[in-house]
Amino acid sequence: MILLLLKKIMQLAEAHAVDCIGVAPLAKYREELRPFCGKVIEDFPRALSIGIALQGTIVDLLADRDCYENVLQYKTHAYTVINNRLDNFSSLAASIIQHDGYRAMPLPAAE
């Protein structure tokens, strides 16, 4: 059942140009995660990690980080655009997980 759910999420990831998806059991890390997550960590046996690679042309701008426009373009794309994509995808994935009868809590991308 979990593998079918992961397959649905992977198909969604491909459609949204998500570069990597990872699933990790949380049970053995609960104590380490509790300071960050509180008791809510006890409600979820697994975590889904999502990754989107930055475009090389954006990363290349950092070679000239003294140029304000380059830094602004990097910040805008790397943080604003990519974090929005991660947030949107995590919401979609959470909806699929919930639709299959499991609980899900999408967490915002780091700002």
mmCIF file of C-alpha atoms in Angstrom:
data_model
loop_
_atom_site.group_PDB
_atom_site.id
_atom_site.type_symbol
_atom_site.label_atom_id
_atom_site.label_comp_id
_atom_site.label_asym_id
_atom_site.label_seq_id
_atom_site.Cartn_x
_atom_site.Cartn_y
_atom_site.Cartn_z
ATOM 1 C CA MET A 1 0.000 0.000 0.000
ATOM 2 C CA ILE A 2 2.784 2.443 0.939
ATOM 3 C CA LEU A 3 4.659 1.605 -2.268
ATOM 4 C CA LEU A 4 1.602 2.463 -4.369
ATOM 5 C CA LEU A 5 1.307 5.759 -2.529
ATOM 6 C CA LEU A 6 4.983 6.511 -3.125
ATOM 7 C CA LYS A 7 4.508 5.700 -6.810
ATOM 8 C CA LYS A 8 1.673 8.269 -7.015
ATOM 9 C CA ILE A 9 3.885 10.870 -5.356
ATOM 10 C CA MET A 10 6.786 10.058 -7.680
ATOM 11 C CA GLN A 11 4.526 10.508 -10.712
ATOM 12 C CA LEU A 12 3.401 13.866 -9.354
ATOM 13 C CA ALA A 13 7.046 14.777 -8.727
ATOM 14 C CA GLU A 14 7.951 14.008 -12.320
ATOM 15 C CA ALA A 15 5.091 16.185 -13.576
ATOM 16 C CA HIS A 16 6.299 19.072 -11.374
ATOM 17 C CA ALA A 17 10.022 18.758 -12.165
ATOM 18 C CA VAL A 18 10.920 17.701 -8.627
ATOM 19 C CA ASP A 19 14.404 16.221 -8.787
ATOM 20 C CA CYS A 20 14.430 13.934 -5.768
ATOM 21 C CA ILE A 21 12.083 12.388 -3.241
ATOM 22 C CA GLY A 22 13.153 10.557 -0.119
ATOM 23 C CA VAL A 23 11.240 8.712 2.585
ATOM 24 C CA ALA A 24 12.668 8.128 6.035
ATOM 25 C CA PRO A 25 11.340 6.376 9.133
ATOM 26 C CA LEU A 26 11.175 8.775 12.075
ATOM 27 C CA ALA A 27 10.844 6.370 15.029
ATOM 28 C CA LYS A 28 14.531 6.140 15.932
ATOM 29 C CA TYR A 29 15.020 9.935 15.642
ATOM 30 C CA ARG A 30 12.009 11.106 17.643
ATOM 31 C CA GLU A 31 14.008 12.296 20.639
ATOM 32 C CA GLU A 32 16.422 14.284 18.468
ATOM 33 C CA LEU A 33 13.557 15.830 16.484
ATOM 34 C CA ARG A 34 11.305 16.655 19.448
ATOM 35 C CA PRO A 35 13.015 20.022 20.203
ATOM 36 C CA PHE A 36 12.215 21.122 16.639
ATOM 37 C CA CYS A 37 8.824 19.446 16.154
ATOM 38 C CA GLY A 38 7.335 19.068 19.605
ATOM 39 C CA LYS A 39 4.955 16.217 20.324
ATOM 40 C CA VAL A 40 3.544 16.324 16.789
ATOM 41 C CA ILE A 41 6.466 14.111 15.720
ATOM 42 C CA GLU A 42 4.775 11.205 17.526
ATOM 43 C CA ASP A 43 1.860 11.295 15.082
ATOM 44 C CA PHE A 44 3.949 10.583 11.997
ATOM 45 C CA PRO A 45 5.960 7.401 11.386
ATOM 46 C CA ARG A 46 7.677 8.701 8.220
ATOM 47 C CA ALA A 47 8.961 11.878 6.633
ATOM 48 C CA LEU A 48 8.983 12.756 2.965
ATOM 49 C CA SER A 49 11.872 14.879 1.763
ATOM 50 C CA ILE A 50 11.623 16.831 -1.495
ATOM 51 C CA GLY A 51 14.446 18.349 -3.525
ATOM 52 C CA ILE A 52 14.594 20.654 -6.527
ATOM 53 C CA ALA A 53 17.985 21.361 -8.092
ATOM 54 C CA LEU A 54 18.884 24.963 -8.765
ATOM 55 C CA GLN A 55 19.544 25.840 -12.389
ATOM 56 C CA GLY A 56 23.230 26.016 -13.171
ATOM 57 C CA THR A 57 22.911 29.452 -14.754
ATOM 58 C CA ILE A 58 21.526 30.818 -11.475
ATOM 59 C CA VAL A 59 24.270 29.201 -9.399
ATOM 60 C CA ASP A 60 26.899 30.496 -11.851
ATOM 61 C CA LEU A 61 25.865 34.062 -10.983
ATOM 62 C CA LEU A 62 27.541 33.615 -7.605
ATOM 63 C CA ALA A 63 30.938 33.679 -9.303
ATOM 64 C CA ASP A 64 30.424 37.458 -9.402
ATOM 65 C CA ARG A 65 28.683 37.966 -6.072
ATOM 66 C CA ASP A 66 29.905 41.543 -5.850
ATOM 67 C CA CYS A 67 27.313 42.393 -8.507
ATOM 68 C CA TYR A 68 24.054 43.333 -6.770
ATOM 69 C CA GLU A 69 21.904 42.188 -9.707
ATOM 70 C CA ASN A 70 23.475 38.719 -9.617
ATOM 71 C CA VAL A 71 22.869 38.349 -5.894
ATOM 72 C CA LEU A 72 19.297 39.598 -6.249
ATOM 73 C CA GLN A 73 18.590 37.180 -9.116
ATOM 74 C CA TYR A 74 20.073 34.287 -7.117
ATOM 75 C CA LYS A 75 18.109 35.203 -3.986
ATOM 76 C CA THR A 76 14.877 35.633 -5.911
ATOM 77 C CA HIS A 77 15.178 32.356 -7.766
ATOM 78 C CA ALA A 78 16.938 30.168 -5.213
ATOM 79 C CA TYR A 79 14.824 31.219 -2.263
ATOM 80 C CA THR A 80 11.536 32.727 -3.392
ATOM 81 C CA VAL A 81 10.794 30.723 -6.540
ATOM 82 C CA ILE A 82 12.204 27.351 -5.480
ATOM 83 C CA ASN A 83 10.776 27.538 -1.949
ATOM 84 C CA ASN A 84 7.337 28.320 -3.392
ATOM 85 C CA ARG A 85 7.633 25.296 -5.685
ATOM 86 C CA LEU A 86 8.651 23.110 -2.727
ATOM 87 C CA ASP A 87 5.742 24.408 -0.645
ATOM 88 C CA ASN A 88 3.236 23.856 -3.453
ATOM 89 C CA PHE A 89 4.486 20.350 -4.120
ATOM 90 C CA SER A 90 4.450 19.405 -0.427
ATOM 91 C CA SER A 91 0.824 20.548 -0.230
ATOM 92 C CA LEU A 92 -0.098 18.448 -3.272
ATOM 93 C CA ALA A 93 1.757 15.423 -1.902
ATOM 94 C CA ALA A 94 0.030 15.845 1.483
ATOM 95 C CA SER A 95 -3.336 15.857 -0.285
ATOM 96 C CA ILE A 96 -2.491 12.580 -2.045
ATOM 97 C CA ILE A 97 -1.326 11.025 1.234
ATOM 98 C CA GLN A 98 -4.488 12.152 3.020
ATOM 99 C CA HIS A 99 -6.688 10.957 0.157
ATOM 100 C CA ASP A 100 -5.161 7.489 0.616
ATOM 101 C CA GLY A 101 -6.241 7.491 4.269
ATOM 102 C CA TYR A 102 -3.054 8.602 6.005
ATOM 103 C CA ARG A 103 -2.318 11.736 7.985
ATOM 104 C CA ALA A 104 0.040 14.301 6.506
ATOM 105 C CA MET A 105 1.462 17.631 7.586
ATOM 106 C CA PRO A 106 3.252 19.683 4.939
ATOM 107 C CA LEU A 107 5.979 21.857 6.431
ATOM 108 C CA PRO A 108 7.109 25.061 4.733
ATOM 109 C CA ALA A 109 10.442 25.230 2.979
ATOM 110 C CA ALA A 110 13.145 27.069 4.930
ATOM 111 C CA GLU A 111 13.369 30.765 4.270
#
